[in-house]
Amino acid sequence: MPHTWGFALYLAGDDSYRENILPSGLPVGSPEKALDCAGDLYLGALAPAIRVPAGLVVLVGPPASGKTSFVRALIARRQIDAEAVVSSDEIRADLFGTTPAEAESDAADARIFEERDRRIITRLAAGQTAVAESTNVTPQARTRLVAIATRFDAPVTMLRFDPDVTDLLHQCTERGRTDLTAADVRAYAAVMTRDAGTDQLRSEGAATVHDFPGRRQATTPAEAAAHFSFA
């Protein structure tokens, strides 16, 4: 008969123990599952939350690198308000949703980024956090955002989303991104590697830079979101 294990958490407040439930929903399971669960709880408790100060948060990464999934997880966990996220894709849909062909012009891009800047300025002026959700892989794109933050003396936190090309192509397929070719994905990844390293981002004005843990680290967006704490 196979052995089953469980474990209990010690409650120092009343010197007692509480049985912990395994991911299966049962109090006991295989020794491997019990040890894995106990280890995850222990390591999770030790891992410090990454504290992000109120200010401008710039997401930096190619399309389909996990930026949108991450902010959705933050919103679902109520770590940030939905209004904090300023997404260029959502603004594009708001302005040109019924005329997608018109949305792919230089004039359209100008309108989109003017509106994005307006929304960011409104939040920073009120002392609120703004999350700039667009690719931001080029120095030019980031310089514009840092200049806005500087006007309000707001700290800039940059989060890097940098999966390897194989994972990026896989994620594009999973998300059904028909607007991007494999060549497009590789081009974005190349720009990310060349122009969006940690030292480069700091030199541009980022107070702090953090790497987003993703598929490479076997981390889901919800698990990654749990490691962040927003002021």
Coordinates of C-alpha atoms in Angstrom, one line a residue:
M1 CA 0.0 0.0 0.0
P2 CA 1.6 3.4 -1.0
H3 CA 2.5 5.8 1.8
T4 CA 0.6 9.1 2.0
W5 CA 2.0 12.2 3.6
G6 CA 0.5 15.5 4.8
F7 CA 1.9 18.4 6.9
A8 CA 0.7 20.9 9.4
L9 CA 1.5 24.5 9.9
Y10 CA 2.7 25.6 13.4
L11 CA 0.6 28.5 14.8
A12 CA 2.9 30.2 17.3
G13 CA 0.1 32.5 18.6
D14 CA -1.7 29.6 20.3
D15 CA 1.0 26.9 20.2
S16 CA -1.1 24.7 18.0
Y17 CA -0.9 23.1 14.5
R18 CA -3.3 23.4 11.5
E19 CA -3.4 20.8 8.8
N20 CA -2.6 22.2 5.4
I21 CA -4.6 21.2 2.3
L22 CA -2.6 20.1 -0.7
P23 CA -3.3 21.4 -4.2
S24 CA -5.5 18.3 -4.8
G25 CA -7.9 19.5 -2.1
L26 CA -7.0 16.6 0.2
P27 CA -5.1 16.8 3.5
V28 CA -2.7 14.0 2.4
G29 CA -1.1 12.8 -0.8
S30 CA 2.1 11.3 -2.1
P31 CA 5.3 12.2 -0.2
E32 CA 6.5 14.2 -3.3
K33 CA 3.4 16.3 -3.5
A34 CA 3.4 17.0 0.3
L35 CA 7.0 18.1 0.2
D36 CA 6.6 20.2 -2.9
C37 CA 3.6 22.0 -1.4
A38 CA 5.4 22.6 1.9
G39 CA 8.5 23.8 0.1
D40 CA 6.5 26.2 -2.1
L41 CA 4.9 27.8 1.0
Y42 CA 8.2 28.1 2.8
L43 CA 10.0 29.7 -0.2
G44 CA 7.1 31.9 -1.0
A45 CA 7.1 33.2 2.5
L46 CA 10.8 34.0 2.2
A47 CA 10.6 35.7 -1.2
P48 CA 10.4 39.4 -0.6
A49 CA 7.8 41.4 -2.6
I50 CA 9.2 43.8 -5.1
R51 CA 7.8 47.2 -4.0
V52 CA 7.0 49.6 -6.8
P53 CA 6.7 53.2 -5.7
A54 CA 3.9 55.5 -6.9
G55 CA 5.0 57.0 -10.2
L56 CA 5.4 55.8 -13.8
V57 CA 5.8 52.1 -14.5
V58 CA 7.0 51.4 -18.0
L59 CA 6.5 47.9 -19.4
V60 CA 9.3 47.0 -21.9
G61 CA 8.9 44.0 -24.2
P62 CA 8.0 42.7 -27.6
P63 CA 4.4 41.9 -28.5
A64 CA 3.1 38.7 -26.9
S65 CA 5.8 38.8 -24.2
G66 CA 3.3 38.7 -21.4
K67 CA 2.7 42.4 -20.6
T68 CA -1.1 42.4 -21.0
S69 CA -1.4 39.1 -19.1
F70 CA 0.7 40.5 -16.3
V71 CA -1.4 43.7 -15.9
R72 CA -4.6 41.8 -16.0
A73 CA -3.3 39.6 -13.2
L74 CA -2.4 42.7 -11.2
I75 CA -5.9 44.1 -11.7
A76 CA -7.5 40.7 -10.8
R77 CA -5.5 40.7 -7.6
R78 CA -6.6 44.3 -6.9
Q79 CA -2.9 45.4 -6.7
I80 CA -3.6 48.2 -9.2
D81 CA -6.8 49.9 -10.5
A82 CA -7.8 49.2 -14.1
E83 CA -7.6 52.9 -14.7
A84 CA -3.9 52.9 -13.8
V85 CA -3.1 50.9 -17.0
V86 CA -2.6 53.1 -20.1
S87 CA -2.5 50.8 -23.1
S88 CA -1.7 52.0 -26.5
D89 CA -3.5 49.0 -28.0
E90 CA -6.7 49.8 -26.1
I91 CA -6.5 53.5 -27.1
R92 CA -6.1 52.4 -30.7
A93 CA -9.2 50.3 -30.4
D94 CA -11.1 53.1 -28.8
L95 CA -10.2 55.6 -31.5
F96 CA -10.2 53.3 -34.6
G97 CA -12.1 50.2 -33.6
T98 CA -14.4 50.3 -36.6
T99 CA -11.8 51.4 -39.1
P100 CA -8.7 49.2 -38.5
A101 CA -7.1 50.2 -41.8
E102 CA -7.1 53.9 -40.7
A103 CA -5.4 52.9 -37.4
E104 CA -2.2 51.9 -39.2
S105 CA -1.1 55.3 -40.4
D106 CA 1.5 57.8 -39.0
A107 CA -1.4 60.2 -38.2
A108 CA -3.2 57.5 -36.3
D109 CA 0.0 56.8 -34.3
A110 CA 0.3 60.4 -33.4
R111 CA -3.2 60.6 -32.1
I112 CA -2.8 57.4 -30.1
F113 CA 0.3 58.5 -28.4
E114 CA -1.0 62.0 -27.7
E115 CA -4.0 60.4 -25.9
R116 CA -1.7 58.0 -24.1
D117 CA 0.5 60.9 -22.9
R118 CA -2.6 62.8 -21.8
R119 CA -3.8 60.0 -19.7
I120 CA -0.4 59.4 -18.1
I121 CA -0.1 63.1 -17.3
T122 CA -3.5 63.2 -15.7
R123 CA -2.6 60.4 -13.3
L124 CA 0.9 61.6 -12.5
A125 CA -0.4 65.1 -11.8
A126 CA -2.8 63.6 -9.3
G127 CA 0.0 61.7 -7.6
Q128 CA -1.2 58.4 -8.9
T129 CA 0.6 55.5 -10.5
A130 CA 0.4 55.1 -14.3
V131 CA 1.4 51.9 -16.1
A132 CA 2.5 52.5 -19.7
E133 CA 1.6 49.3 -21.5
S134 CA 3.1 49.3 -25.0
T135 CA 6.2 47.7 -26.4
N136 CA 8.6 50.5 -25.5
V137 CA 11.6 48.5 -26.8
T138 CA 13.2 51.6 -28.5
P139 CA 15.1 54.3 -26.6
Q140 CA 13.0 56.9 -28.4
A141 CA 9.8 55.5 -27.0
R142 CA 11.1 55.4 -23.5
T143 CA 12.7 58.9 -23.6
R144 CA 9.2 60.4 -24.3
L145 CA 7.8 58.6 -21.3
V146 CA 10.7 59.5 -19.0
A147 CA 10.4 63.2 -19.9
I148 CA 6.7 63.1 -18.8
A149 CA 7.6 61.5 -15.5
T150 CA 10.4 64.1 -14.9
R151 CA 7.9 66.9 -15.2
F152 CA 6.1 65.6 -12.2
D153 CA 9.2 64.4 -10.3
A154 CA 7.8 60.9 -10.5
P155 CA 10.1 57.9 -10.1
V156 CA 10.3 55.6 -13.2
T157 CA 10.2 51.8 -12.7
M158 CA 10.8 49.7 -15.8
L159 CA 9.8 46.1 -16.0
R160 CA 11.5 44.0 -18.7
F161 CA 9.6 41.3 -20.5
D162 CA 12.3 39.3 -22.4
P163 CA 11.4 35.7 -23.3
D164 CA 13.7 34.0 -25.7
V165 CA 12.6 33.9 -29.4
T166 CA 11.3 30.4 -29.3
D167 CA 9.0 31.2 -26.3
L168 CA 8.0 34.5 -28.0
L169 CA 6.9 32.7 -31.2
H170 CA 5.0 30.1 -29.2
Q171 CA 3.2 32.8 -27.2
C172 CA 2.3 34.7 -30.4
T173 CA 0.7 31.5 -31.7
E174 CA -1.1 30.9 -28.4
R175 CA -2.6 34.4 -28.5
G176 CA -3.6 34.1 -32.2
R177 CA -1.6 37.1 -33.2
T178 CA -2.2 37.2 -36.9
D179 CA -0.9 40.7 -37.2
L180 CA 2.7 39.6 -36.6
T181 CA 4.9 37.4 -38.8
A182 CA 7.7 35.3 -37.4
A183 CA 10.1 37.9 -39.0
D184 CA 8.3 40.7 -37.1
V185 CA 8.7 38.8 -33.8
R186 CA 12.4 38.2 -34.4
A187 CA 12.9 41.8 -35.3
Y188 CA 11.3 43.0 -32.0
A189 CA 13.4 40.5 -30.1
A190 CA 16.6 41.8 -31.7
V191 CA 15.7 45.4 -30.8
M192 CA 14.9 44.3 -27.3
T193 CA 18.3 42.6 -27.0
R194 CA 20.2 45.5 -28.5
D195 CA 18.4 48.5 -27.0
A196 CA 16.7 47.4 -23.8
G197 CA 19.2 45.9 -21.5
T198 CA 19.1 46.7 -17.8
D199 CA 22.0 49.1 -17.8
Q200 CA 20.6 50.9 -20.9
L201 CA 17.3 51.4 -19.1
R202 CA 18.9 52.8 -16.0
S203 CA 21.0 55.2 -18.1
E204 CA 17.8 56.5 -19.6
G205 CA 16.4 57.5 -16.2
A206 CA 14.8 54.4 -14.7
A207 CA 15.1 54.5 -10.9
T208 CA 14.7 50.7 -10.8
V209 CA 14.6 47.9 -13.4
H210 CA 13.1 44.5 -12.8
D211 CA 13.0 41.4 -15.0
F212 CA 9.5 39.8 -15.4
P213 CA 9.7 36.0 -14.6
G214 CA 7.8 34.2 -17.3
R215 CA 7.7 30.9 -19.2
R216 CA 11.4 30.5 -19.0
Q217 CA 11.1 30.4 -15.2
A218 CA 7.9 28.3 -15.4
T219 CA 6.1 31.2 -13.8
T220 CA 2.5 32.2 -14.7
P221 CA 1.4 35.9 -14.9
A222 CA -0.6 35.5 -11.7
E223 CA 2.4 34.0 -9.9
A224 CA 4.6 36.8 -11.1
A225 CA 2.1 39.4 -10.1
A226 CA 2.2 38.0 -6.5
H227 CA 5.8 39.0 -6.3
F228 CA 5.0 42.7 -6.8
S229 CA 3.6 45.3 -4.4
F230 CA 2.4 48.6 -5.7
A231 CA 2.2 51.8 -3.6

